[in-house]
Amino acid sequence: MRISLLLVFMSVLSLTRTQTTAEESTAETTTVLESTPETTTVLESTPETITILETITLATISAGAPWTAPAIFYPFGSAAGDTEHSLSNYGDESHVSVGLSTPYTFFGRTYNQLYVHFNGLLTFNQPQSASGPNYILTRGAEDFIAPLWGDTDDQYSTIMFSFQQYTNGSVLTRATQDINQYFPQKNFTASSVFVVTWQYGLLQPNPAILFQVVLISGDGHSFFLMNYGDCAVLSEQVEAGYDTINSTNRFVIPDSTNGNYQNLKNTSNVNIPGRWAFISTSESLIGVQIRLRSYSDLTQRVEIEAVLQQIKQELVSRGLSSSIEMKIRNVKKTQP
């Protein structure tokens, strides 16, 4: 007969597996459960002659499947070989200067380094001491990307960001495919990718807040992606978007400032939930496609103004200056 013996030890220190052989038995099929404060033994008999002894830790039982980041995220963390920085090693509102092996062009200005801030901000020409987007002096004075800029480093003691720059390999292949999907007219090939990922609240099974910026360049063009995972409730004002010196190019994701920041993982400008894609090469735009709900969108003045705002938002997200104005002009039809 086959007797299966499963010992479950209430321990989180080890995980071992062994196998032994037992003598033949002719007894009827039975199941016996024995338990002590430290072990649980289950004996189950079947018509064979092999006994299996297996030791499983409590951690193995309770942890379940390991957490994985959303599929839209580029590789990050120690498993990807990133350089990691924890807030516990720095002061409040701190940042880390990162040299770029391949320069990155951000709306006409090329940078050989950037500054990664623990409060969800990435700046180019200088570090920024402002703790959150309510500090208006930042506007127009700095080239920056703010995937989730806020005073959140005061709310979480376990904060980490990690980064890595790629100049070859599968990450470049993935970036090339992504950009050609979102900007098919470019026929683009990536030559450099810089990935920086923020994780807040690391004491949980998965980060309470997770977001990422991916800088992509090649063929004389520059792009960047902002990827979003879960976002816990925050008590401080936050903002997601970007700005440039003199605010010649500026964009804010609406759901980041209207109280719906927890929904960022479901929003997008490229029909990929949780991902926003932008081109940061200064250039002229040829056109934009907007889906209208009904014919009334073009006949009622209030609806027309809403459509114009949608068009403006789309144009700005594609690199046009946020100072652009779109107005309704009345045209009087004259008889021939």
GROMACS .gro file of C-alpha atoms in nm:
model
  336
    1MET     CA    1   0.000   0.000   0.000
    2ARG     CA    2   0.103   0.369  -0.041
    3ILE     CA    3   0.112   0.575   0.276
    4SER     CA    4   0.144   0.955   0.237
    5LEU     CA    5   0.278   1.136   0.538
    6LEU     CA    6   0.261   1.517   0.542
    7LEU     CA    7   0.423   1.701   0.828
    8VAL     CA    8   0.349   2.071   0.852
    9PHE     CA    9   0.590   2.240   1.090
   10MET     CA   10   0.489   2.580   1.223
   11SER     CA   11   0.820   2.743   1.132
   12VAL     CA   12   0.935   3.011   0.891
   13LEU     CA   13   1.302   2.922   0.897
   14SER     CA   14   1.341   2.644   0.642
   15LEU     CA   15   1.187   2.457   0.354
   16THR     CA   16   1.306   2.101   0.298
   17ARG     CA   17   1.180   1.810   0.101
   18THR     CA   18   1.281   1.443   0.156
   19GLN     CA   19   1.154   1.110   0.038
   20THR     CA   20   1.169   0.764   0.202
   21THR     CA   21   1.032   0.416   0.142
   22ALA     CA   22   0.811   0.216   0.382
   23GLU     CA   23   0.714  -0.147   0.420
   24GLU     CA   24   0.418  -0.296   0.242
   25SER     CA   25   0.081  -0.281   0.414
   26THR     CA   26  -0.243  -0.466   0.349
   27ALA     CA   27  -0.476  -0.266   0.567
   28GLU     CA   28  -0.789  -0.104   0.431
   29THR     CA   29  -0.768   0.256   0.312
   30THR     CA   30  -0.762   0.488   0.615
   31THR     CA   31  -0.690   0.850   0.701
   32VAL     CA   32  -0.544   0.950   1.038
   33LEU     CA   33  -0.478   1.306   1.161
   34GLU     CA   34  -0.235   1.367   1.447
   35SER     CA   35  -0.157   1.712   1.582
   36THR     CA   36   0.073   1.876   1.838
   37PRO     CA   37   0.132   2.245   1.916
   38GLU     CA   38   0.427   2.241   1.674
   39THR     CA   39   0.339   1.984   1.409
   40THR     CA   40   0.044   1.850   1.218
   41THR     CA   41   0.067   1.495   1.076
   42VAL     CA   42  -0.167   1.359   0.812
   43LEU     CA   43  -0.153   0.986   0.728
   44GLU     CA   44  -0.332   0.876   0.415
   45SER     CA   45  -0.314   0.523   0.278
   46THR     CA   46  -0.359   0.401  -0.080
   47PRO     CA   47  -0.286   0.060  -0.239
   48GLU     CA   48   0.091   0.118  -0.287
   49THR     CA   49   0.409   0.086  -0.082
   50ILE     CA   50   0.573   0.434  -0.090
   51THR     CA   51   0.577   0.684   0.196
   52ILE     CA   52   0.652   1.053   0.120
   53LEU     CA   53   0.775   1.282   0.396
   54GLU     CA   54   0.742   1.653   0.317
   55THR     CA   55   0.824   1.948   0.541
   56ILE     CA   56   0.662   2.284   0.456
   57THR     CA   57   0.716   2.610   0.640
   58LEU     CA   58   0.435   2.831   0.764
   59ALA     CA   59   0.558   3.111   0.539
   60THR     CA   60   0.515   2.889   0.235
   61ILE     CA   61   0.156   2.817   0.329
   62SER     CA   62   0.048   3.169   0.415
   63ALA     CA   63   0.233   3.371   0.150
   64GLY     CA   64   0.062   3.225  -0.155
   65ALA     CA   65   0.172   3.331  -0.503
   66PRO     CA   66   0.445   3.598  -0.508
   67TRP     CA   67   0.347   3.953  -0.602
   68THR     CA   68   0.430   4.072  -0.952
   69ALA     CA   69   0.414   4.422  -1.099
   70PRO     CA   70   0.158   4.506  -1.370
   71ALA     CA   71   0.260   4.393  -1.718
   72ILE     CA   72   0.300   4.752  -1.843
   73PHE     CA   73   0.601   4.803  -1.615
   74TYR     CA   74   0.952   4.774  -1.753
   75PRO     CA   75   1.188   4.552  -1.548
   76PHE     CA   76   1.291   4.708  -1.217
   77GLY     CA   77   1.439   4.633  -0.876
   78SER     CA   78   1.726   4.415  -0.767
   79ALA     CA   79   1.615   4.130  -0.993
   80ALA     CA   80   1.665   4.361  -1.292
   81GLY     CA   81   2.006   4.477  -1.168
   82ASP     CA   82   1.887   4.828  -1.075
   83THR     CA   83   2.072   5.070  -0.853
   84GLU     CA   84   1.845   5.111  -0.548
   85HIS     CA   85   1.810   5.398  -0.303
   86SER     CA   86   1.602   5.398   0.018
   87LEU     CA   87   1.475   5.708   0.197
   88SER     CA   88   1.614   5.572   0.524
   89ASN     CA   89   1.963   5.660   0.398
   90TYR     CA   90   1.874   6.020   0.311
   91GLY     CA   91   1.700   6.323   0.457
   92ASP     CA   92   1.349   6.445   0.386
   93GLU     CA   93   1.283   6.596   0.039
   94SER     CA   94   1.610   6.442  -0.080
   95HIS     CA   95   1.724   6.344  -0.427
   96VAL     CA   96   1.998   6.151  -0.605
   97SER     CA   97   2.198   6.286  -0.899
   98VAL     CA   98   2.229   6.036  -1.186
   99GLY     CA   99   2.471   6.068  -1.476
  100LEU     CA  100   2.341   5.952  -1.815
  101SER     CA  101   2.570   5.753  -2.041
  102THR     CA  102   2.355   5.867  -2.334
  103PRO     CA  103   2.225   6.227  -2.319
  104TYR     CA  104   1.849   6.282  -2.319
  105THR     CA  105   1.675   6.571  -2.498
  106PHE     CA  106   1.373   6.720  -2.324
  107PHE     CA  107   1.184   6.971  -2.540
  108GLY     CA  108   1.491   7.117  -2.706
  109ARG     CA  109   1.736   7.098  -2.415
  110THR     CA  110   1.983   6.811  -2.389
  111TYR     CA  111   2.094   6.679  -2.051
  112ASN     CA  112   2.380   6.453  -1.943
  113GLN     CA  113   2.237   6.403  -1.595
  114LEU     CA  114   1.913   6.422  -1.405
  115TYR     CA  115   1.789   6.428  -1.045
  116VAL     CA  116   1.558   6.162  -0.904
  117HIS     CA  117   1.359   6.281  -0.600
  118PHE     CA  118   1.199   6.056  -0.340
  119ASN     CA  119   0.878   6.262  -0.362
  120GLY     CA  120   0.796   6.140  -0.712
  121LEU     CA  121   0.972   6.407  -0.915
  122LEU     CA  122   1.238   6.385  -1.185
  123THR     CA  123   1.419   6.709  -1.276
  124PHE     CA  124   1.685   6.788  -1.535
  125ASN     CA  125   1.862   7.122  -1.500
  126GLN     CA  126   1.873   7.136  -1.119
  127PRO     CA  127   1.736   6.957  -0.810
  128GLN     CA  128   1.409   7.089  -0.670
  129SER     CA  129   1.352   7.138  -0.299
  130ALA     CA  130   0.975   7.193  -0.329
  131SER     CA  131   0.798   6.909  -0.151
  132GLY     CA  132   0.482   6.916  -0.361
  133PRO     CA  133   0.300   7.074  -0.657
  134ASN     CA  134   0.144   7.343  -0.437
  135TYR     CA  135   0.478   7.527  -0.453
  136ILE     CA  136   0.399   7.742  -0.755
  137LEU     CA  137   0.752   7.888  -0.781
  138THR     CA  138   0.855   7.566  -0.952
  139ARG     CA  139   0.639   7.654  -1.252
  140GLY     CA  140   0.839   7.779  -1.547
  141ALA     CA  141   1.171   7.752  -1.364
  142GLU     CA  142   1.244   7.386  -1.420
  143ASP     CA  143   1.231   7.110  -1.678
  144PHE     CA  144   1.069   6.824  -1.494
  145ILE     CA  145   0.862   6.507  -1.521
  146ALA     CA  146   0.629   6.442  -1.228
  147PRO     CA  147   0.484   6.090  -1.242
  148LEU     CA  148   0.330   6.137  -0.895
  149TRP     CA  149   0.467   6.452  -0.732
  150GLY     CA  150   0.357   6.513  -0.375
  151ASP     CA  151   0.464   6.530  -0.013
  152THR     CA  152   0.413   6.155   0.012
  153ASP     CA  153   0.760   6.098   0.158
  154ASP     CA  154   0.620   6.234   0.485
  155GLN     CA  155   0.350   5.965   0.491
  156TYR     CA  156   0.562   5.659   0.416
  157SER     CA  157   0.882   5.570   0.600
  158THR     CA  158   0.954   5.284   0.359
  159ILE     CA  159   1.024   5.448   0.024
  160MET     CA  160   1.256   5.324  -0.245
  161PHE     CA  161   1.338   5.416  -0.601
  162SER     CA  162   1.560   5.222  -0.837
  163PHE     CA  163   1.700   5.301  -1.180
  164GLN     CA  164   1.901   5.168  -1.469
  165GLN     CA  165   2.003   5.286  -1.816
  166TYR     CA  166   2.002   5.043  -2.108
  167THR     CA  167   2.188   5.080  -2.437
  168ASN     CA  168   2.130   4.728  -2.569
  169GLY     CA  169   1.923   4.418  -2.512
  170SER     CA  170   1.556   4.325  -2.486
  171VAL     CA  171   1.453   4.646  -2.306
  172LEU     CA  172   1.548   4.848  -2.617
  173THR     CA  173   1.351   4.607  -2.832
  174ARG     CA  174   1.047   4.652  -2.611
  175ALA     CA  175   1.083   5.032  -2.613
  176THR     CA  176   1.109   5.033  -2.993
  177GLN     CA  177   0.789   4.832  -3.023
  178ASP     CA  178   0.602   5.052  -2.774
  179ILE     CA  179   0.696   5.380  -2.942
  180ASN     CA  180   0.615   5.252  -3.291
  181GLN     CA  181   0.276   5.144  -3.159
  182TYR     CA  182   0.196   5.484  -3.011
  183PHE     CA  183   0.372   5.699  -3.273
  184PRO     CA  184   0.365   5.483  -3.589
  185GLN     CA  185   0.465   5.767  -3.821
  186LYS     CA  186   0.814   5.782  -3.668
  187ASN     CA  187   0.950   5.440  -3.775
  188PHE     CA  188   1.155   5.464  -3.455
  189THR     CA  189   1.444   5.257  -3.320
  190ALA     CA  190   1.545   5.305  -2.956
  191SER     CA  191   1.915   5.341  -2.877
  192SER     CA  192   1.886   5.435  -2.507
  193VAL     CA  193   1.631   5.364  -2.233
  194PHE     CA  194   1.644   5.496  -1.877
  195VAL     CA  195   1.400   5.338  -1.629
  196VAL     CA  196   1.329   5.475  -1.281
  197THR     CA  197   1.069   5.317  -1.051
  198TRP     CA  198   0.927   5.440  -0.719
  199GLN     CA  199   0.785   5.208  -0.452
  200TYR     CA  200   0.611   5.338  -0.136
  201GLY     CA  201   0.501   5.127   0.159
  202LEU     CA  202   0.731   4.829   0.117
  203LEU     CA  203   0.626   4.653   0.440
  204GLN     CA  204   0.313   4.520   0.269
  205PRO     CA  205   0.297   4.215   0.040
  206ASN     CA  206   0.301   4.459  -0.252
  207PRO     CA  207   0.387   4.832  -0.266
  208ALA     CA  208   0.108   5.064  -0.150
  209ILE     CA  209   0.210   5.305  -0.428
  210LEU     CA  210   0.395   5.205  -0.745
  211PHE     CA  211   0.483   5.418  -1.049
  212GLN     CA  212   0.754   5.443  -1.312
  213VAL     CA  213   0.909   5.675  -1.571
  214VAL     CA  214   1.079   5.541  -1.884
  215LEU     CA  215   1.294   5.781  -2.091
  216ILE     CA  216   1.343   5.658  -2.447
  217SER     CA  217   1.562   5.813  -2.716
  218GLY     CA  218   1.701   5.733  -3.060
  219ASP     CA  219   1.700   5.851  -3.421
  220GLY     CA  220   1.704   6.212  -3.305
  221HIS     CA  221   1.377   6.175  -3.112
  222SER     CA  222   1.292   6.153  -2.743
  223PHE     CA  223   0.990   6.005  -2.571
  224PHE     CA  224   0.886   5.918  -2.218
  225LEU     CA  225   0.633   5.683  -2.061
  226MET     CA  226   0.466   5.706  -1.721
  227ASN     CA  227   0.339   5.374  -1.584
  228TYR     CA  228   0.105   5.339  -1.286
  229GLY     CA  229   0.021   5.055  -1.049
  230ASP     CA  230  -0.176   5.078  -0.725
  231CYS     CA  231  -0.199   5.409  -0.541
  232ALA     CA  232  -0.307   5.415  -0.177
  233VAL     CA  233  -0.508   5.698  -0.023
  234LEU     CA  234  -0.298   6.013   0.020
  235SER     CA  235  -0.367   6.312   0.242
  236GLU     CA  236  -0.149   6.554   0.046
  237GLN     CA  237  -0.202   6.723  -0.289
  238VAL     CA  238  -0.044   6.535  -0.579
  239GLU     CA  239   0.012   6.598  -0.947
  240ALA     CA  240   0.116   6.390  -1.247
  241GLY     CA  241   0.247   6.546  -1.566
  242TYR     CA  242   0.540   6.752  -1.688
  243ASP     CA  243   0.656   7.111  -1.728
  244THR     CA  244   0.938   7.297  -1.899
  245ILE     CA  245   1.136   7.616  -1.847
  246ASN     CA  246   0.899   7.908  -1.912
  247SER     CA  247   0.619   7.646  -1.934
  248THR     CA  248   0.638   7.642  -2.312
  249ASN     CA  249   0.533   7.280  -2.289
  250ARG     CA  250   0.323   7.165  -1.996
  251PHE     CA  251   0.067   6.891  -1.934
  252VAL     CA  252  -0.117   6.764  -1.625
  253ILE     CA  253  -0.307   6.435  -1.615
  254PRO     CA  254  -0.657   6.545  -1.503
  255ASP     CA  255  -0.717   6.251  -1.268
  256SER     CA  256  -0.405   6.340  -1.072
  257THR     CA  257  -0.542   6.672  -0.949
  258ASN     CA  258  -0.918   6.620  -0.927
  259GLY     CA  259  -0.906   6.370  -0.642
  260ASN     CA  260  -0.911   6.061  -0.866
  261TYR     CA  261  -0.539   5.984  -0.841
  262GLN     CA  262  -0.617   5.628  -0.728
  263ASN     CA  263  -0.764   5.577  -1.077
  264LEU     CA  264  -0.438   5.655  -1.257
  265LYS     CA  265  -0.379   5.283  -1.313
  266ASN     CA  266  -0.695   5.281  -1.529
  267THR     CA  267  -0.627   5.596  -1.733
  268SER     CA  268  -0.422   5.643  -2.049
  269ASN     CA  269  -0.368   5.856  -2.358
  270VAL     CA  270  -0.264   5.553  -2.567
  271ASN     CA  271  -0.545   5.309  -2.477
  272ILE     CA  272  -0.317   5.106  -2.246
  273PRO     CA  273  -0.463   5.127  -1.890
  274GLY     CA  274  -0.208   5.273  -1.652
  275ARG     CA  275   0.025   5.409  -1.921
  276TRP     CA  276   0.076   5.761  -2.054
  277ALA     CA  277   0.311   5.819  -2.349
  278PHE     CA  278   0.459   6.151  -2.462
  279ILE     CA  279   0.698   6.277  -2.725
  280SER     CA  280   0.948   6.530  -2.590
  281THR     CA  281   1.102   6.629  -2.921
  282SER     CA  282   0.997   6.982  -3.020
  283GLU     CA  283   0.820   6.956  -3.352
  284SER     CA  284   0.508   7.056  -3.541
  285LEU     CA  285   0.202   6.837  -3.521
  286ILE     CA  286   0.005   6.744  -3.829
  287GLY     CA  287  -0.327   6.644  -3.681
  288VAL     CA  288  -0.521   6.471  -3.409
  289GLN     CA  289  -0.808   6.224  -3.399
  290ILE     CA  290  -1.099   6.278  -3.159
  291ARG     CA  291  -1.404   6.052  -3.123
  292LEU     CA  292  -1.731   6.241  -3.086
  293ARG     CA  293  -2.027   6.093  -2.905
  294SER     CA  294  -2.296   6.239  -3.134
  295TYR     CA  295  -2.370   6.502  -3.395
  296SER     CA  296  -2.485   6.736  -3.119
  297ASP     CA  297  -2.121   6.769  -3.013
  298LEU     CA  298  -2.074   6.983  -3.321
  299THR     CA  299  -2.397   7.179  -3.305
  300GLN     CA  300  -2.426   7.294  -2.943
  301ARG     CA  301  -2.189   7.567  -2.830
  302VAL     CA  302  -2.126   7.418  -2.485
  303GLU     CA  303  -2.047   7.082  -2.641
  304ILE     CA  304  -1.817   7.240  -2.899
  305GLU     CA  305  -1.613   7.408  -2.627
  306ALA     CA  306  -1.575   7.074  -2.450
  307VAL     CA  307  -1.458   6.914  -2.774
  308LEU     CA  308  -1.203   7.192  -2.825
  309GLN     CA  309  -1.064   7.127  -2.478
  310GLN     CA  310  -1.031   6.758  -2.561
  311ILE     CA  311  -0.844   6.846  -2.879
  312LYS     CA  312  -0.616   7.085  -2.691
  313GLN     CA  313  -0.540   6.826  -2.425
  314GLU     CA  314  -0.452   6.570  -2.690
  315LEU     CA  315  -0.229   6.814  -2.878
  316VAL     CA  316  -0.047   6.915  -2.559
  317SER     CA  317   0.001   6.551  -2.461
  318ARG     CA  318   0.174   6.505  -2.798
  319GLY     CA  319   0.417   6.788  -2.738
  320LEU     CA  320   0.242   7.109  -2.840
  321SER     CA  321   0.281   7.412  -2.615
  322SER     CA  322   0.016   7.436  -2.344
  323SER     CA  323  -0.019   7.808  -2.424
  324ILE     CA  324  -0.214   7.723  -2.738
  325GLU     CA  325  -0.567   7.866  -2.743
  326MET     CA  326  -0.861   7.719  -2.928
  327LYS     CA  327  -1.161   7.943  -2.983
  328ILE     CA  328  -1.499   7.928  -3.155
  329ARG     CA  329  -1.531   8.166  -3.444
  330ASN     CA  330  -1.873   8.259  -3.581
  331VAL     CA  331  -1.883   8.252  -3.959
  332LYS     CA  332  -2.171   8.413  -4.141
  333LYS     CA  333  -2.281   8.231  -4.448
  334THR     CA  334  -2.347   8.453  -4.747
  335GLN     CA  335  -2.552   8.366  -5.051
  336PRO     CA  336  -2.357   8.326  -5.376
   0.00000   0.00000   0.00000
